[in-house]
XYZ file of C-alpha atoms in Angstrom:
372
model
C 0.000 0.000 0.000
C 1.353 3.431 -0.962
C 1.018 6.617 1.110
C -1.547 7.909 -1.384
C -3.648 4.755 -1.028
C -3.353 4.870 2.771
C -4.458 8.512 2.928
C -7.449 7.768 0.691
C -8.386 4.986 3.103
C -7.867 7.023 6.277
C -8.837 10.619 5.507
C -12.593 10.202 5.625
C -15.485 10.425 8.088
C -14.328 7.378 10.095
C -11.122 9.135 11.135
C -11.055 9.830 14.861
C -7.680 11.556 14.988
C -4.229 11.697 13.444
C -0.970 12.627 15.196
C 2.161 13.574 13.265
C 5.388 13.833 15.272
C 9.142 13.294 15.332
C 10.956 16.078 13.510
C 13.687 14.746 11.249
C 15.776 17.871 11.891
C 15.577 20.377 14.713
C 13.663 23.421 13.488
C 12.045 25.813 15.955
C 9.805 27.230 13.229
C 8.103 23.873 12.645
C 5.487 22.360 14.970
C 6.825 19.702 17.329
C 3.500 17.906 16.888
C 0.514 18.119 14.544
C -2.934 16.761 15.401
C -5.796 16.334 12.936
C -9.468 15.598 13.518
C -12.575 15.776 11.290
C -15.077 18.568 12.002
C -18.581 19.192 10.685
C -18.780 22.506 8.818
C -22.237 23.349 7.385
C -23.095 19.704 6.740
C -19.677 19.060 5.167
C -16.655 17.342 6.684
C -13.426 19.323 6.872
C -10.273 18.583 8.854
C -9.029 20.733 11.715
C -5.239 20.795 11.913
C -3.684 21.851 15.248
C 0.003 22.773 15.073
C 1.919 22.843 18.369
C 4.718 25.427 18.214
C 6.366 26.240 21.544
C 3.581 26.880 24.036
C 1.106 27.951 21.369
C -1.356 25.971 19.271
C -2.425 27.186 15.828
C -5.599 25.871 14.188
C -6.562 25.737 10.514
C -9.187 23.796 8.571
C -8.443 21.918 5.341
C -10.554 20.128 2.771
C -9.768 16.456 2.152
C -7.529 16.863 -0.931
C -5.686 19.818 0.645
C -4.968 17.799 3.776
C -3.723 14.762 1.828
C -1.241 16.997 -0.004
C -0.073 18.574 3.299
C 0.437 15.174 4.955
C 2.382 13.859 1.958
C 4.699 16.877 2.069
C 5.147 16.706 5.844
C 6.063 13.015 5.788
C 8.463 13.353 2.857
C 10.317 16.392 4.189
C 9.918 16.968 7.918
C 8.410 14.224 10.096
C 9.237 10.639 11.029
C 5.835 9.205 11.927
C 2.083 9.619 11.555
C -0.387 7.631 13.662
C -4.016 7.303 12.486
C -6.947 6.175 14.632
C -10.221 5.363 12.890
C -13.453 3.901 14.205
C -12.646 0.578 12.542
C -8.865 0.557 11.999
C -5.448 1.941 12.908
C -2.682 2.996 10.539
C 0.864 4.306 10.625
C 3.378 5.999 8.348
C 7.088 5.693 9.213
C 9.369 7.952 7.214
C 13.149 7.520 7.112
C 15.906 9.191 5.127
C 15.443 7.089 2.027
C 12.221 5.121 2.474
C 8.699 5.201 3.870
C 6.693 2.381 5.421
C 2.912 2.274 5.731
C 0.875 -0.041 7.960
C -2.901 -0.514 8.089
C -4.779 -2.810 10.476
C -8.508 -3.408 10.862
C -9.868 -3.469 14.445
C -11.934 -6.284 15.912
C -14.161 -3.795 17.742
C -15.652 -0.614 16.311
C -14.757 2.542 18.226
C -17.278 5.297 18.831
C -16.752 8.424 16.735
C -16.226 11.652 18.642
C -18.441 14.704 18.430
C -17.578 16.328 15.091
C -18.886 19.785 15.953
C -16.310 22.489 15.264
C -16.362 23.972 18.759
C -16.822 21.025 21.090
C -17.948 21.876 24.600
C -17.363 19.609 27.580
C -20.505 18.447 29.310
C -20.247 19.579 32.922
C -22.333 18.251 35.807
C -23.153 21.881 36.632
C -23.550 23.243 33.076
C -22.871 26.800 32.060
C -26.081 28.673 31.301
C -28.015 27.214 34.249
C -27.812 29.669 37.177
C -26.891 28.091 40.524
C -27.360 30.361 43.539
C -24.261 29.558 45.570
C -22.024 29.775 42.470
C -23.381 33.259 41.850
C -22.762 34.360 45.451
C -19.269 32.863 45.408
C -18.440 34.826 42.270
C -18.143 31.879 39.877
C -21.308 32.598 37.853
C -23.209 35.668 36.744
C -26.949 35.916 37.419
C -27.502 34.719 33.839
C -25.521 31.539 34.497
C -22.426 32.557 32.547
C -19.049 31.635 34.043
C -16.950 34.586 35.194
C -13.820 34.471 33.051
C -11.395 34.819 35.974
C -13.170 31.958 37.783
C -13.193 29.433 34.958
C -10.438 27.326 36.575
C -12.496 27.168 39.764
C -15.588 26.186 37.747
C -13.665 23.341 36.098
C -12.288 22.260 39.479
C -15.784 22.101 40.984
C -17.102 19.967 38.141
C -14.050 17.703 38.210
C -14.607 17.132 41.920
C -18.269 16.284 41.306
C -17.164 13.689 38.746
C -15.209 11.955 41.523
C -18.277 12.125 43.767
C -20.424 10.730 40.962
C -18.100 7.721 40.692
C -18.587 6.764 44.332
C -22.398 7.118 44.441
C -22.823 3.303 44.649
C -20.985 3.446 47.996
C -23.523 5.869 49.516
C -26.770 4.387 50.789
C -30.127 5.967 49.977
C -31.760 3.980 52.777
C -30.484 6.194 55.609
C -28.910 9.576 56.283
C -25.304 9.810 55.099
C -22.887 11.920 57.150
C -20.108 13.696 55.261
C -17.337 15.827 56.771
C -15.202 18.284 54.820
C -12.039 19.031 56.809
C -10.423 22.374 55.951
C -13.407 23.460 53.866
C -12.217 27.077 53.389
C -14.634 29.149 51.293
C -16.510 25.899 50.653
C -16.946 26.027 46.888
C -16.743 22.237 46.818
C -18.765 21.739 50.005
C -21.714 23.678 48.595
C -21.334 21.904 45.260
C -21.336 18.496 46.956
C -24.470 19.326 48.971
C -26.276 20.744 45.935
C -25.354 17.753 43.778
C -26.146 14.997 46.295
C -29.198 16.586 47.966
C -30.837 18.705 45.278
C -29.913 16.841 42.093
C -29.570 13.222 43.281
C -31.996 13.152 46.199
C -29.716 11.673 48.860
C -30.537 12.170 52.541
C -27.262 13.728 53.605
C -25.774 15.741 56.418
C -22.601 17.656 55.564
C -20.323 19.326 58.098
C -17.672 21.792 56.954
C -14.804 22.425 59.353
C -12.210 25.215 59.183
C -10.134 27.392 61.531
C -11.070 30.761 59.981
C -14.012 32.248 61.886
C -14.903 34.899 59.284
C -14.957 32.337 56.472
C -17.152 29.958 58.491
C -19.547 32.786 59.378
C -19.953 33.691 55.685
C -20.546 30.042 54.734
C -23.267 29.729 57.379
C -24.935 32.882 56.035
C -25.025 31.394 52.542
C -26.369 28.004 53.639
C -29.158 29.773 55.590
C -29.929 31.922 52.526
C -30.494 28.825 50.395
C -32.268 26.799 53.044
C -29.641 24.067 53.145
C -30.896 22.713 56.465
C -28.524 19.741 56.689
C -25.390 21.692 55.818
C -23.471 23.247 58.711
C -20.116 24.955 59.114
C -18.063 24.913 62.302
C -14.862 26.514 63.525
C -12.562 23.720 64.574
C -9.340 21.789 64.213
C -9.031 18.476 62.412
C -7.009 16.870 65.179
C -9.412 17.685 68.040
C -12.803 17.275 66.315
C -14.934 14.660 68.127
C -18.560 15.774 67.652
C -19.672 12.721 65.663
C -19.285 8.990 66.274
C -19.615 7.706 62.712
C -19.032 9.247 59.295
C -19.802 7.809 55.856
C -17.511 10.020 53.776
C -14.535 12.241 54.580
C -13.249 14.986 52.281
C -9.929 16.673 52.977
C -8.488 18.853 50.232
C -5.156 20.625 50.684
C -4.939 20.112 54.445
C -1.318 21.109 55.083
C 1.390 18.603 56.085
C 0.311 16.276 58.941
C -3.226 17.742 58.986
C -3.884 15.288 56.163
C -2.637 12.455 58.416
C -5.049 13.495 61.175
C -7.952 13.663 58.707
C -7.143 10.236 57.244
C -6.755 8.734 60.717
C -10.160 10.120 61.744
C -11.700 8.691 58.584
C -10.259 5.223 59.245
C -11.297 5.267 62.917
C -14.855 6.256 61.920
C -14.933 3.490 59.340
C -15.734 5.980 56.587
C -16.867 4.236 53.430
C -15.261 6.833 51.155
C -12.271 9.178 51.514
C -11.397 11.921 49.034
C -8.092 13.585 49.878
C -5.648 15.934 48.157
C -2.483 16.045 50.321
C -0.643 19.339 50.620
C 3.039 20.001 51.450
C 3.745 16.699 53.233
C 6.852 18.226 54.811
C 7.123 15.323 57.245
C 7.345 12.631 54.557
C 9.498 14.870 52.370
C 11.956 15.435 55.209
C 12.234 11.755 56.177
C 12.362 10.183 52.739
C 15.784 8.727 51.943
C 16.848 5.881 49.708
C 20.187 5.432 47.993
C 18.703 3.500 45.071
C 16.089 6.220 44.426
C 18.462 9.137 44.941
C 18.508 10.042 41.210
C 14.748 10.652 41.535
C 14.583 12.053 45.070
C 17.173 14.752 44.331
C 14.498 16.565 42.335
C 12.234 18.441 44.734
C 9.047 18.255 42.685
C 9.350 14.475 42.183
C 10.079 13.937 45.860
C 7.086 16.099 46.803
C 4.739 14.178 44.493
C 6.017 10.852 45.843
C 5.504 12.071 49.411
C 1.912 12.943 48.592
C 1.229 9.473 47.223
C 2.821 7.719 50.212
C 0.376 9.395 52.578
C -2.384 7.021 51.446
C -2.746 3.682 53.230
C -5.250 1.203 54.564
C -8.023 1.402 51.939
C -8.527 0.319 48.358
C -7.107 3.478 46.813
C -6.698 5.196 43.479
C -4.425 8.155 42.736
C -6.152 10.499 40.280
C -5.354 13.842 38.676
C -7.668 16.378 40.286
C -7.037 19.333 37.971
C -4.419 20.285 35.390
C -0.856 20.923 36.570
C -1.109 24.452 35.157
C -3.686 25.280 37.852
C -1.725 23.903 40.808
C 1.069 21.334 41.236
C -0.793 19.887 44.244
C -3.283 18.050 42.071
C -3.127 14.393 43.109
C -6.397 13.207 44.618
C -6.518 10.035 46.695
C -9.872 8.293 46.301
C -10.188 5.521 48.862
C -13.104 3.113 49.260
C -13.460 0.825 52.272
C -13.709 -2.813 51.194
C -13.587 -4.604 54.547
C -10.866 -6.880 53.218
C -7.501 -6.979 54.962
C -4.504 -7.772 52.815
C -1.473 -9.150 54.633
C 0.563 -8.875 51.451
C -0.308 -5.202 51.060
C 0.472 -4.474 54.717
C 3.815 -6.245 54.481
C 4.665 -4.459 51.220
C 3.791 -1.105 52.796
C 5.924 -1.848 55.848
C 8.882 -2.813 53.649
C 8.503 0.336 51.567
C 8.381 2.589 54.638
C 11.511 0.935 56.019
C 13.296 1.322 52.684
C 12.410 5.028 52.552
C 13.088 5.624 56.287
C 9.528 6.773 56.945
C 7.742 6.891 60.289
C 4.674 8.964 59.502
C 2.212 10.602 61.881
C -0.577 8.550 60.310
C 1.028 5.334 61.573
C 1.309 6.714 65.092
C -2.316 7.911 65.087
C -3.546 4.479 64.043
C -1.425 2.821 66.709
C 0.739 0.805 64.323
């Protein structure tokens, strides 16, 4: 199969995307990567080409024959490889100094085509255009439901968090009241969002308690919850370590609690037997300070890698996942620990954790709090 025959086979409505990469010669004026996807333009299919040059992305639409000519030129002169993904096949072009190789393979399963609209919009749990009272009062939305431009990162963060909550809905019973505690709730964007989503949109019988040390912030949050009649949402001034007002909790949220405050929150969650824990560690100075290992020294010498590793090592005792909360460009502290209680003890996991802590010279506050 020639390149021309391959392009005729691939550049059509079944194309999902195409990535061209691998510059043959260093050239700062050329894109380091080119991505192509079909778009619907007035009932006709064109192809949107995105060229990545430095930190910028440049977009341009091409008709089918124009794009085929561009790809042929790119692969002959400038780039080493092109990877095609179609709904029913995959294909590849490999371009060397003196020859080109093409590969085409049919798939056993048909992939779903993406939305071909020119300006795709992500479907958010709290969609833009639908006014939500607390988002308006917290400055995220206008009264018309439009997102305030300076708050768009916060809007995305709120919806991303609700996606994590949506994933754990099977763990929350609808047969009885569910108690949720948000340690270090701050201005409570996410606390309000969680209450609104679970109570108003999903119909769960929930009680949510927000806890923070800042009296003025807590006072404002209580004013807002009274304004909207959120009768089972309350905000208290208090410290994570000393909070003892409840005997059992179904879900614990702790986002960006600094250093060992995360350990105290996780210990409380485990002692309460919380079914779900959502935690974004912050700082982790204790783990960062203790962590030593000669074998891993090439990694641990880099502060950001050591910090990220310290954040991950804070999690223990539950069936856990480490997920990206929001993009790195918003904050480097973006690893969310989602832990679900399974009731199953794993001796192998406990032994592996103990060995890892010994290897890294760790003796964390969380261990001491849980009496291990």
